[in-house]
Amino acid sequence: MTQIRGAPYRSAKSWRGASYGSGMGRRSWVEQVMGLPVSVLARGERAESERADAAVRAVFAELVEVDRVFSPYKPDSAVSRLARGEVGWDEVDPVVREVAERCVRARDLTGGLFDAQLPDAQLPDGGWDPSGLVKGWAVERAGAQLRAVADLDWCLNAGGDVLVVCPSGRPFTVGIQDPRDPGRVLASVARTEGAVATSGTAARGAHLYDPRTGGPAVTRWASVSVSGPSLEYADILATAAFVAGEDWPAVLAALPGYEGLGILADGNLFATAGWPSSEAVAG
């Protein structure tokens, strides 16, 4: 694990487009979905096309449907109905059983550090809450709508967890927020494809629990960001790494291709050996 030194970036943007030549259009969209802002930045000659707009609208629609099915705070969701015993596992939509199986795989992958089975007191109607997996999984699945638009660079940002695809080869630069000050970015990573996810206390306070103790996660780390091929697994590993505390770099060894950046409460940064250089692109 390597300590990173240097002045923080002044921009607070969660992504920045790398420089690109004339003739490349750019368009952005944002909606409030799943209780958080979801934005899309499209870049390229087709960015302002009807096809791109339709793909983005399909992304938002898919995420709204996922929220309807999986939110533990919606009384009519499958998750809430399961918790109240109104339906059994054999009566829910197959996609709910698929997510449940993914949650089990995530628990096994992380040695129990990620677990969708929460203490009942943390939820209105019971203990199974797949939200920690659903966001990354849903965003990655919805991204297929954008992948279908040829020659379109895009960055899909769901509450700070980011999925990027750049057929042009020109990267987007994803900023890592200062958990002590949402108006600052402490580091950045340039991606032409793949994901960056962060878990910590900046957005929602001490909301993560430690399955080993049944209580809130206690750690001197303010956040852990993970970069890798899949947003679903980057998000899972970021959550598990934050819960792990001092041993968080070892959590990322569970899957090849994932690297991490940890930020301490005092603002010091520590990165795994393969974390991409924040100086790769000026943006």
Coordinates of C-alpha atoms in Angstrom, one line a residue:
M1 CA 0.0 0.0 0.0
T2 CA 1.5 3.3 -1.1
Q3 CA 0.9 6.8 0.4
I4 CA 0.0 9.4 -2.1
R5 CA 1.2 13.0 -1.5
G6 CA 0.4 16.2 -3.3
A7 CA -2.1 19.0 -3.3
P8 CA -5.8 18.2 -3.7
Y9 CA -7.6 19.0 -6.9
R10 CA -9.8 22.2 -6.7
S11 CA -12.6 20.9 -8.8
A12 CA -15.4 19.0 -7.1
K13 CA -16.8 17.4 -10.2
S14 CA -17.4 13.6 -10.0
W15 CA -16.1 13.3 -13.6
R16 CA -14.3 15.4 -16.0
G17 CA -14.0 14.9 -19.8
A18 CA -10.6 14.6 -21.2
S19 CA -9.7 17.0 -24.0
Y20 CA -11.1 16.2 -27.4
G21 CA -11.1 17.7 -30.8
S22 CA -13.7 19.7 -32.7
G23 CA -16.6 17.9 -34.1
M24 CA -17.2 15.8 -31.0
G25 CA -20.6 16.8 -29.4
R26 CA -21.4 16.6 -25.8
R27 CA -24.6 16.3 -23.9
S28 CA -25.7 15.5 -20.3
W29 CA -28.8 14.3 -18.5
V30 CA -29.6 13.9 -14.8
E31 CA -32.6 12.4 -12.9
Q32 CA -33.3 11.6 -9.3
V33 CA -33.6 7.8 -9.1
M34 CA -33.3 5.3 -6.2
G35 CA -33.0 8.3 -3.9
L36 CA -29.9 9.7 -5.5
P37 CA -28.8 11.8 -8.5
V38 CA -28.1 9.7 -11.6
S39 CA -26.4 11.5 -14.5
V40 CA -25.2 10.5 -17.9
L41 CA -22.5 12.4 -19.9
A42 CA -22.4 11.5 -23.6
R43 CA -19.6 12.5 -25.9
G44 CA -19.1 12.1 -29.6
E45 CA -20.8 12.8 -32.9
R46 CA -23.9 10.9 -31.7
A47 CA -24.1 12.5 -28.3
E48 CA -26.9 14.8 -29.4
S49 CA -28.7 12.2 -31.5
E50 CA -32.3 10.9 -30.9
R51 CA -30.7 7.4 -30.5
A52 CA -28.5 8.6 -27.6
D53 CA -31.4 10.4 -25.9
A54 CA -33.7 7.3 -26.2
A55 CA -30.9 5.1 -24.7
V56 CA -30.5 7.5 -21.7
R57 CA -34.3 7.5 -21.2
A58 CA -34.3 3.7 -21.2
V59 CA -31.5 3.7 -18.6
F60 CA -33.5 5.9 -16.3
A61 CA -36.7 3.9 -16.8
E62 CA -34.8 0.7 -16.0
L63 CA -33.4 2.1 -12.8
V64 CA -36.9 3.4 -11.8
E65 CA -38.2 -0.2 -12.2
V66 CA -35.3 -1.6 -10.2
D67 CA -36.1 0.8 -7.4
R68 CA -39.8 -0.2 -7.5
V69 CA -38.9 -3.9 -7.0
F70 CA -36.0 -3.7 -4.6
S71 CA -36.3 -0.7 -2.4
P72 CA -36.8 -1.8 1.3
Y73 CA -38.4 1.6 1.9
K74 CA -41.3 1.1 -0.6
P75 CA -44.1 -0.8 1.1
D76 CA -45.1 -2.6 -2.2
S77 CA -41.6 -3.6 -3.3
A78 CA -40.7 -7.3 -3.5
V79 CA -38.2 -6.8 -0.7
S80 CA -40.7 -5.3 1.7
R81 CA -43.3 -8.0 0.8
L82 CA -40.8 -10.7 1.4
A83 CA -39.9 -9.2 4.8
R84 CA -43.6 -9.1 5.9
G85 CA -44.1 -12.7 4.8
E86 CA -46.7 -11.7 2.2
V87 CA -44.9 -13.6 -0.6
G88 CA -42.4 -16.5 -0.6
W89 CA -39.3 -16.8 -2.6
D90 CA -41.0 -19.0 -5.1
E91 CA -43.6 -16.3 -5.8
V92 CA -41.3 -13.3 -6.5
D93 CA -40.0 -12.3 -9.9
P94 CA -37.0 -14.4 -11.0
V95 CA -34.9 -11.3 -11.1
V96 CA -35.3 -11.0 -7.3
R97 CA -34.0 -14.6 -6.8
E98 CA -31.1 -13.7 -9.2
V99 CA -30.2 -10.8 -7.0
A100 CA -30.5 -12.9 -3.9
E101 CA -28.0 -15.4 -5.4
R102 CA -25.7 -12.6 -6.3
C103 CA -25.8 -11.4 -2.7
V104 CA -24.8 -14.9 -1.5
R105 CA -21.9 -14.9 -4.0
A106 CA -20.8 -11.5 -2.8
R107 CA -20.9 -12.7 0.9
D108 CA -18.8 -15.7 0.0
L109 CA -16.4 -13.7 -2.1
T110 CA -15.7 -11.2 0.7
G111 CA -15.6 -13.7 3.6
G112 CA -18.8 -12.3 5.0
L113 CA -17.7 -8.7 5.0
F114 CA -20.5 -7.9 2.6
D115 CA -23.8 -9.3 3.7
A116 CA -27.3 -8.3 2.6
Q117 CA -28.8 -9.9 5.7
L118 CA -29.0 -6.9 8.1
P119 CA -30.1 -6.6 11.7
D120 CA -33.9 -6.2 11.7
A121 CA -33.7 -3.0 13.6
Q122 CA -32.1 -1.2 10.6
L123 CA -35.0 -1.8 8.3
P124 CA -38.8 -1.1 8.4
D125 CA -39.9 -4.6 7.8
G126 CA -37.1 -7.1 8.1
G127 CA -33.5 -7.9 7.6
W128 CA -32.8 -8.7 3.9
D129 CA -31.6 -5.5 2.1
P130 CA -29.9 -6.1 -1.2
S131 CA -29.4 -2.3 -1.8
G132 CA -25.6 -2.5 -1.3
L133 CA -25.5 -4.8 -4.4
V134 CA -28.5 -3.6 -6.4
K135 CA -27.2 -0.2 -7.3
G136 CA -24.0 -1.4 -9.0
W137 CA -25.7 -4.3 -10.6
A138 CA -28.6 -2.2 -11.9
V139 CA -26.4 0.5 -13.2
E140 CA -24.2 -1.9 -15.0
R141 CA -27.1 -3.7 -16.5
A142 CA -28.8 -0.5 -17.6
G143 CA -25.5 0.6 -19.2
A144 CA -26.2 -2.0 -21.9
Q145 CA -28.7 0.6 -23.3
L146 CA -25.8 3.0 -23.9
R147 CA -23.4 0.4 -25.1
A148 CA -25.9 -0.3 -28.0
V149 CA -25.2 3.2 -29.4
A150 CA -22.2 2.8 -31.6
D151 CA -19.2 5.2 -31.3
L152 CA -20.6 6.9 -28.2
D153 CA -18.4 7.8 -25.2
W154 CA -20.4 7.9 -22.0
C155 CA -20.1 8.2 -18.3
L156 CA -22.9 6.9 -16.1
N157 CA -22.7 8.3 -12.6
A158 CA -25.1 7.0 -9.9
G159 CA -24.5 8.9 -6.7
G160 CA -20.8 9.0 -7.2
D161 CA -20.3 5.4 -8.4
V162 CA -19.3 5.6 -12.0
L163 CA -19.3 3.4 -15.1
V164 CA -17.4 4.5 -18.2
V165 CA -17.2 3.4 -21.8
C166 CA -15.1 5.3 -24.3
P167 CA -14.9 3.7 -27.8
S168 CA -12.9 6.8 -28.9
G169 CA -10.1 5.9 -26.5
R170 CA -10.2 9.3 -24.9
P171 CA -10.7 8.8 -21.2
F172 CA -13.0 10.5 -18.7
T173 CA -11.3 11.5 -15.5
V174 CA -13.3 10.4 -12.4
G175 CA -12.7 12.4 -9.2
I176 CA -12.5 10.9 -5.7
Q177 CA -14.3 13.2 -3.3
D178 CA -12.8 14.4 0.0
P179 CA -14.9 12.7 2.6
R180 CA -14.3 15.6 4.9
D181 CA -15.4 18.3 2.4
P182 CA -17.8 17.4 -0.5
G183 CA -16.6 20.5 -2.3
R184 CA -13.1 19.1 -2.9
V185 CA -11.6 16.3 -4.9
L186 CA -8.5 14.7 -3.4
A187 CA -7.5 12.4 -6.3
S188 CA -8.7 11.3 -9.7
V189 CA -8.4 8.3 -12.0
A190 CA -8.7 8.3 -15.8
R191 CA -10.7 5.5 -17.4
T192 CA -11.6 4.6 -20.9
E193 CA -13.7 1.7 -19.7
G194 CA -14.7 0.2 -16.4
A195 CA -15.9 1.4 -13.0
V196 CA -15.0 3.4 -9.9
A197 CA -17.1 2.9 -6.7
T198 CA -16.6 4.5 -3.2
S199 CA -17.8 3.5 0.2
G200 CA -17.5 5.7 3.3
T201 CA -19.1 8.2 5.5
A202 CA -19.2 11.3 3.3
A203 CA -22.7 11.0 1.8
R204 CA -24.7 9.2 4.4
G205 CA -22.6 9.2 7.6
A206 CA -21.9 6.0 9.5
H207 CA -24.5 3.8 7.6
L208 CA -22.4 0.7 7.0
Y209 CA -22.6 -2.2 9.4
D210 CA -20.1 -4.9 10.2
P211 CA -21.6 -8.4 9.9
R212 CA -18.9 -9.6 12.2
T213 CA -20.2 -7.6 15.1
G214 CA -23.8 -6.8 14.1
G215 CA -23.1 -3.1 14.8
P216 CA -21.8 -0.1 12.8
A217 CA -18.5 -0.5 11.0
V218 CA -15.8 1.1 13.1
T219 CA -12.6 2.2 11.2
R220 CA -10.2 5.0 11.0
W221 CA -10.7 5.1 7.2
A222 CA -13.1 7.8 6.0
S223 CA -13.6 6.2 2.6
V224 CA -12.3 3.4 0.3
S225 CA -12.6 3.7 -3.5
V226 CA -12.2 0.8 -5.9
S227 CA -11.5 0.8 -9.6
G228 CA -12.0 -2.2 -11.8
P229 CA -13.9 -3.8 -14.8
S230 CA -17.3 -4.2 -13.2
L231 CA -19.3 -1.6 -11.2
E232 CA -21.2 -4.4 -9.4
Y233 CA -18.0 -5.9 -8.0
A234 CA -16.2 -2.6 -7.5
D235 CA -19.2 -1.5 -5.3
I236 CA -19.2 -4.9 -3.4
L237 CA -15.5 -4.7 -2.8
A238 CA -15.6 -1.1 -1.8
T239 CA -18.2 -1.9 0.9
A240 CA -16.3 -4.9 2.1
A241 CA -13.0 -3.1 2.1
F242 CA -14.4 -0.2 4.2
V243 CA -15.9 -2.7 6.7
A244 CA -12.6 -4.6 6.9
G245 CA -10.7 -1.5 8.2
E246 CA -6.9 -1.9 8.4
D247 CA -7.0 -5.1 6.2
W248 CA -8.9 -3.4 3.3
P249 CA -6.2 -3.9 0.7
A250 CA -6.4 -7.7 1.2
V251 CA -10.1 -7.7 0.4
L252 CA -9.4 -6.5 -3.2
A253 CA -7.2 -9.5 -3.8
A254 CA -10.4 -11.6 -4.0
L255 CA -10.7 -10.6 -7.7
P256 CA -8.1 -9.8 -10.2
G257 CA -8.2 -6.4 -11.9
Y258 CA -9.4 -4.3 -8.9
E259 CA -7.3 -1.7 -7.1
G260 CA -8.1 0.7 -4.2
L261 CA -7.6 4.1 -2.8
G262 CA -8.2 4.6 0.9
I263 CA -8.6 8.0 2.6
L264 CA -8.0 8.5 6.3
A265 CA -9.9 10.9 8.5
D266 CA -6.9 13.3 8.4
G267 CA -7.0 13.4 4.6
N268 CA -3.9 11.2 3.9
L269 CA -4.3 8.9 0.9
F270 CA -3.0 5.3 0.6
A271 CA -3.3 3.3 -2.6
T272 CA -2.7 -0.3 -3.6
A273 CA 0.2 -0.9 -6.0
G274 CA -1.9 -1.0 -9.2
W275 CA -4.0 2.0 -8.5
P276 CA -3.9 4.1 -11.7
S277 CA -1.9 7.3 -11.4
S278 CA -4.0 10.4 -10.8
E279 CA -1.7 12.3 -13.1
A280 CA -2.5 10.2 -16.1
V281 CA -4.7 12.8 -17.7
A282 CA -4.9 16.5 -16.8
G283 CA -8.6 16.5 -17.8

